[in-house]
Coordinates of C-alpha atoms in Angstrom, one line a residue:
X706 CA -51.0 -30.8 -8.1
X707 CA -53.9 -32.2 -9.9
X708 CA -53.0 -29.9 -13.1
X709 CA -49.7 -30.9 -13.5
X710 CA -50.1 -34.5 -13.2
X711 CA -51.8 -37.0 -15.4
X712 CA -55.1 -38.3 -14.6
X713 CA -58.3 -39.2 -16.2
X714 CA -59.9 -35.3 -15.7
X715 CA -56.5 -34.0 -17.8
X716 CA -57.2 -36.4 -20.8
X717 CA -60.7 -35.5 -20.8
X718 CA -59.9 -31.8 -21.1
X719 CA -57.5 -33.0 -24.2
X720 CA -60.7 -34.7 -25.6
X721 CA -63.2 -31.4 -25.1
X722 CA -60.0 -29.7 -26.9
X723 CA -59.7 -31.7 -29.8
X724 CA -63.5 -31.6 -30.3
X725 CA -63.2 -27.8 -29.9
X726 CA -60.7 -27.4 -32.4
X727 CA -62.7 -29.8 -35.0
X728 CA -65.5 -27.5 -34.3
X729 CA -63.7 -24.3 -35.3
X730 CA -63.6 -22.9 -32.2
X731 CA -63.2 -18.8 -32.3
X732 CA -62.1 -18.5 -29.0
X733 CA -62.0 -19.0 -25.5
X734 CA -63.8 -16.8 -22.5
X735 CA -62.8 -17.9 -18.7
X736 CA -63.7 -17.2 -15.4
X737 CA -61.3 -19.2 -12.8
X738 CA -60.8 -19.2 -9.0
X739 CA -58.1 -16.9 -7.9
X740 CA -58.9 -13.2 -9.3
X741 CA -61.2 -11.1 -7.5
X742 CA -62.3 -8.0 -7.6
X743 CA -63.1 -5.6 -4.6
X744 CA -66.5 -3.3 -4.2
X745 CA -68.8 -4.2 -6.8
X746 CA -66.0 -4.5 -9.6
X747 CA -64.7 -6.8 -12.1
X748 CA -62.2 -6.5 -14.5
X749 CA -61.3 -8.3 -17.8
X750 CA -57.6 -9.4 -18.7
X751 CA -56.0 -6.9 -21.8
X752 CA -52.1 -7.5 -21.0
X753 CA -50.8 -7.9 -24.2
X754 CA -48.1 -10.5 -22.8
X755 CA -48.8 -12.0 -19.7
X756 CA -46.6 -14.0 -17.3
X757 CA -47.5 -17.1 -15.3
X758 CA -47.9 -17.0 -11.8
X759 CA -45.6 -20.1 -10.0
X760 CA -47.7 -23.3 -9.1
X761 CA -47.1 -25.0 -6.3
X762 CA -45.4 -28.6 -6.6
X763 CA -45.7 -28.5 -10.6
X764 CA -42.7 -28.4 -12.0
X765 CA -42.1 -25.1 -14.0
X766 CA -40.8 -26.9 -17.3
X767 CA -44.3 -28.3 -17.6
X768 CA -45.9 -24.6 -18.2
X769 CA -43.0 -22.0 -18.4
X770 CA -42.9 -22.3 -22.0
X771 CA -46.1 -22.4 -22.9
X772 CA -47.3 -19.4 -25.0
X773 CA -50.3 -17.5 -23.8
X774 CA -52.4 -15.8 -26.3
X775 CA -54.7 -12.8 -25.0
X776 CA -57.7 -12.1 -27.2
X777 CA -57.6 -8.2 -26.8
X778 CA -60.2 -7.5 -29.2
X779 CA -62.9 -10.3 -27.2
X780 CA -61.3 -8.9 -24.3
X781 CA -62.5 -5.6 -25.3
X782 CA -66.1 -6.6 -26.1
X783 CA -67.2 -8.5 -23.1
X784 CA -65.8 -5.0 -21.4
X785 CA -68.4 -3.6 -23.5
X786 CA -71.2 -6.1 -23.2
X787 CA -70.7 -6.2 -19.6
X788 CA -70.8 -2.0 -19.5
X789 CA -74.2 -2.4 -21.6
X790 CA -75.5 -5.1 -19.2
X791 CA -75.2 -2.5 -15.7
X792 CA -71.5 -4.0 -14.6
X793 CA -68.8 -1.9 -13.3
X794 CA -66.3 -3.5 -15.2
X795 CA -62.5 -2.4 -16.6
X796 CA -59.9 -4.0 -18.5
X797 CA -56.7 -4.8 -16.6
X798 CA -53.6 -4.7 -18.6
X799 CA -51.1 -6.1 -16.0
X800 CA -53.3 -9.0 -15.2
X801 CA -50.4 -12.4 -15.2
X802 CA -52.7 -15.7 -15.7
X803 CA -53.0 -17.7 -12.8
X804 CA -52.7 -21.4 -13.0
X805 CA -56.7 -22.3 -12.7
X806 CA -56.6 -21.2 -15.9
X807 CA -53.2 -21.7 -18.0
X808 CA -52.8 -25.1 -16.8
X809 CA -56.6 -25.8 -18.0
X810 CA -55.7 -24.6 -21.4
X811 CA -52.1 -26.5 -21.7
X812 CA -54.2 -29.6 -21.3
X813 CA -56.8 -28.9 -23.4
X814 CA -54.8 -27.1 -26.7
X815 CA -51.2 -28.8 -26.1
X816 CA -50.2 -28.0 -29.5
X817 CA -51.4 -23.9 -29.2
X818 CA -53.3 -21.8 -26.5
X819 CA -56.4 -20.2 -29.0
X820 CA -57.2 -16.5 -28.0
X821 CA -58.5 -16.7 -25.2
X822 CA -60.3 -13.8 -22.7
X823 CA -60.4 -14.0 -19.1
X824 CA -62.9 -12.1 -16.5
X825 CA -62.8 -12.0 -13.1
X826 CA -64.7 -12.9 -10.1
X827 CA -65.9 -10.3 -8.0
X828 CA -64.8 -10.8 -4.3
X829 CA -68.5 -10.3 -2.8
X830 CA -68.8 -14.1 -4.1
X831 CA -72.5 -13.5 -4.9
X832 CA -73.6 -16.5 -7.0
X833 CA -76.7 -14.3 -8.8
X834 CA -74.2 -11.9 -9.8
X835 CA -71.7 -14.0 -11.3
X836 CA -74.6 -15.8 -12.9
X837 CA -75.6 -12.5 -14.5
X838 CA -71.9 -12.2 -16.0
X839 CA -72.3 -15.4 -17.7
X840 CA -75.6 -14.6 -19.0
X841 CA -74.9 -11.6 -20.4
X842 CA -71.7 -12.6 -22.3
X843 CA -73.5 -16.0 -23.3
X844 CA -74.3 -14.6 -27.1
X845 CA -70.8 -15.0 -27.6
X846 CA -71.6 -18.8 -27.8
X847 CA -73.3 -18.6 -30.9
X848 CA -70.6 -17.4 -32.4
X849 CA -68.1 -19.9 -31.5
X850 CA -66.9 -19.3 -28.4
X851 CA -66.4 -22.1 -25.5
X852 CA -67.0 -20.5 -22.0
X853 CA -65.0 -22.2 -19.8
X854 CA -65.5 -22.5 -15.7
X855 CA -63.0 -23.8 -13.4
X856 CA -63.1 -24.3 -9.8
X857 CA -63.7 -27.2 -7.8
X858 CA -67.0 -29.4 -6.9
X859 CA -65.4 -29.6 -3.7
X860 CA -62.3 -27.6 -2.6
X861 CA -61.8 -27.0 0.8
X862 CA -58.2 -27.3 1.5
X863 CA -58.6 -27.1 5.4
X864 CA -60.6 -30.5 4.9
X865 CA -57.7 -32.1 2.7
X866 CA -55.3 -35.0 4.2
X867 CA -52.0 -33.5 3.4
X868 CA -49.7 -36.5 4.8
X869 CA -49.7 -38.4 1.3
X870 CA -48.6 -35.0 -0.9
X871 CA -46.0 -33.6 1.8
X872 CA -44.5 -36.7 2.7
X873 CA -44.5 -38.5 -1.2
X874 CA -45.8 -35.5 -3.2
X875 CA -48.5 -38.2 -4.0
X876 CA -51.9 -36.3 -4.4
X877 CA -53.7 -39.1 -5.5
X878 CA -52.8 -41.4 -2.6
X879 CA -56.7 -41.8 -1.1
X880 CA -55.8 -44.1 1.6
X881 CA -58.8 -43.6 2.6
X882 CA -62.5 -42.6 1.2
X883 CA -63.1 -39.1 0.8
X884 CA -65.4 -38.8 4.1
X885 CA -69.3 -38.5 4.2
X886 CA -69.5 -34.7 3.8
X887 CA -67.4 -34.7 0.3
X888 CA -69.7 -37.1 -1.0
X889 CA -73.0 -35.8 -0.3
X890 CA -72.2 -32.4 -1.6
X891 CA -70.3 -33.8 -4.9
X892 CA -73.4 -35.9 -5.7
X893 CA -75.4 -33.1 -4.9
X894 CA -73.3 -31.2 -7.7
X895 CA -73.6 -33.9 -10.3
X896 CA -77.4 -34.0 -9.5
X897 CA -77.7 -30.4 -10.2
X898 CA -75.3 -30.7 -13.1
X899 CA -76.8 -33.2 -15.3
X900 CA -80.9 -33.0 -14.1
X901 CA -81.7 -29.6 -14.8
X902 CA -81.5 -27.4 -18.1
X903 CA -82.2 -24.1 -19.1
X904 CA -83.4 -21.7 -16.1
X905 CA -83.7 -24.6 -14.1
X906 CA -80.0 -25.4 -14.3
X907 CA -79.6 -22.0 -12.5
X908 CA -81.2 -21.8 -10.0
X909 CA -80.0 -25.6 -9.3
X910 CA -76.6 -24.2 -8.8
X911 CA -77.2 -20.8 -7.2
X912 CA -79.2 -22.8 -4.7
X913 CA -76.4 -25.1 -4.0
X914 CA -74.7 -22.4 -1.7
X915 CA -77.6 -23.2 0.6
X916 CA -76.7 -27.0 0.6
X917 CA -76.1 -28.3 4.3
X918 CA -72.6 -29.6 3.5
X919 CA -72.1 -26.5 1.6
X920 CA -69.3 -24.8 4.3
X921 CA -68.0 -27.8 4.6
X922 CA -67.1 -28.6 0.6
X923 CA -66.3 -24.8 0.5
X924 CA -64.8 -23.5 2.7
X925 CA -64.2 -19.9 0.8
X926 CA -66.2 -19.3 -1.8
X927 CA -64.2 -18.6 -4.8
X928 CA -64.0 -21.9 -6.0
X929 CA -67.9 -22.2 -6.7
X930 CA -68.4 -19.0 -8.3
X931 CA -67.2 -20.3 -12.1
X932 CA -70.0 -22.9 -11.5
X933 CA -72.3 -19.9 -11.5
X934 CA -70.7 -18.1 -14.6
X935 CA -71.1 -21.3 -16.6
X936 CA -74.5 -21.7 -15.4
X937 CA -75.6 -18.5 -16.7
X938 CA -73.7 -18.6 -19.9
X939 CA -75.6 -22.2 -20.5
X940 CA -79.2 -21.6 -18.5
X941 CA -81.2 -19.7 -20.7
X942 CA -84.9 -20.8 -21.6
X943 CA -83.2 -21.3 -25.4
X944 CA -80.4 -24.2 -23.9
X945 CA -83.6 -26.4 -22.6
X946 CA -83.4 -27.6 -26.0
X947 CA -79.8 -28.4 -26.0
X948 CA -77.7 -31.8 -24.7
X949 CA -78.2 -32.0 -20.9
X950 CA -75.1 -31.7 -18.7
X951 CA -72.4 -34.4 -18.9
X952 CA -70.0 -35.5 -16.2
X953 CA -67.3 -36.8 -18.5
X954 CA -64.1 -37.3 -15.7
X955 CA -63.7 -36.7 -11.9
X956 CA -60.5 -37.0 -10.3
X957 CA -60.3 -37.2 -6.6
X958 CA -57.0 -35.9 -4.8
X959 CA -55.9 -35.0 -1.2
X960 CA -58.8 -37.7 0.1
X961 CA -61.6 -34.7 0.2
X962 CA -61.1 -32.6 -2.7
X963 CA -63.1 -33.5 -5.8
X964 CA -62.8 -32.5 -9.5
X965 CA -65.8 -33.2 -11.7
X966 CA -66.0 -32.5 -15.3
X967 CA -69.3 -31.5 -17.1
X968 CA -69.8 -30.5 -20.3
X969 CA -73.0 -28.4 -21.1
X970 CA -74.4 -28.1 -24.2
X971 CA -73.1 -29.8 -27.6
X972 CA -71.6 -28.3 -30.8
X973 CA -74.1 -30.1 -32.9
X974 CA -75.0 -28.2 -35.6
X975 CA -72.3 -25.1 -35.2
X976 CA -74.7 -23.5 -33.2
X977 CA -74.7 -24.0 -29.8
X978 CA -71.0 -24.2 -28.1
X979 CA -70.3 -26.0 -25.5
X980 CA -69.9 -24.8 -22.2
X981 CA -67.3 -26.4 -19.7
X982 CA -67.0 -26.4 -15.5
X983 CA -64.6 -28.3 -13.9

């Protein structure tokens, strides 16, 4: 839907690419919102050439040709860093990339995917641990890698108003406001977002699962937990000194479902990469 259509959130991601790129960047590590591990697991993407899982109503000519490139050897060291830092982590070399995170990088590298590493969510759907993940691979920002985060600010498809996308395959109809509960918790996310940095910026988010409108914006929690990732991978006491997060683009679709954009962190300098949650 949304990721196969243009809108202001897709030429946004084309902008943070571009400004990647300029920047040098090294590579790309992911956490999206369809791969989960069971028990206290997660895994890390090594298939050498992986397929793309269908997407519903996007048309397959604008994806089926695009080539993936898996960064085995990054792959291979978040395994390890992950190991060092108490994770029961593995590499999975059959893992085919999902469209939370191939359609993100179509948009944002049109011209070339850059090696790129994904890591799993583990299907407990803690938000500490999958804070932790993101700390512990975070020193892979200084050396010029943009973490990457997608999921939803609010993405409860139960909540959604179907009519407009079955009847037209118009997503973006709105033909009406996205009702009270969408909005309180989206603001709430921008709030935490772009008001808090370092370790305050985690525990802003993590805290957000306790957020009264919280079961209603989510109504599983797998598309919250790249929130978490990011915010570990961009909330240590050292980032308090970086750029403060940005909402660059939000694209609203199915009346109640909300995509926001931030951008944490700057690559000012070539020291600090950015780190992206949409």
């Amino acid at each position: 839907m949304m990721l196969g259509e243009e809108s202001e959130s897709a030429d946004y991601w084309k902008a943070c690419g571009d400004e990647a790129l300029a920047n040098g960047i090294k590579g790309v590590i992911m956490m999206g919102a369809h791969w989960d591990c069971l028990g206290d697991r997660i895994e890390v993407a090594t298939n050498p050439s992986p397929g793309k899982s269908p997407v519903a109503y996007v048309h397959p000519s604008k994806y089926v040709n695009y080539k993936l490139v898996p960064d085995l050897n990054s792959a291979d060291r978040c395994i390890s860093m992950l190991k060092d830092g108490g994770f029961n982590v593995g590499a999975n070399p059959k893992f085919e990339w999902i469209h939370d995170t191939y359609l993100i990088l179509i948009r944002m590298f049109p011209a070339g995917c850059p090696p790129t590493t994904i890591v799993s969510m583990n299907a407990r759907f803690d938000p500490h641990f999958h804070l932790r993940v993101g700390s512990t691979l975070r020193p892979l920002r200084n050396e010029g890698y943009l973490f990457i985060g997608t999921g939803g600010a609010v993405h409860n498809l139960y909540r959604n108003v179907w009519a407009p996308m079955l009847k037209y395959r118009d997503n973006f109809a709105q033909e009406t406001a996205p009702e009270g509960w969408a909005l309180e918790f989206r603001q709430s996310v921008e709030d935490c977002m772009t008001q808090n940095r370092g370790p305050a910026l985690r525990r802003a988010i993590t805290r957000l699962m306790k957020h009264p409108q919280y079961r209603d914006a989510h109504a599983t929690d797998d598309h919250f937990m790249s929130a978490c990732f990011v915010a570990g991978a961009a909330g240590d006491w050292e980032d308090e000194q970086e750029e403060g997060g940005r909402l660059g683009a939000e694209t609203w679709e199915l009346t109640n479902m909300c995509n926001s954009q931030f951008t944490l962190g700057s690559w000012g300098g070539g020291q600090r990469v950015a780190a992206a949650a949409g």
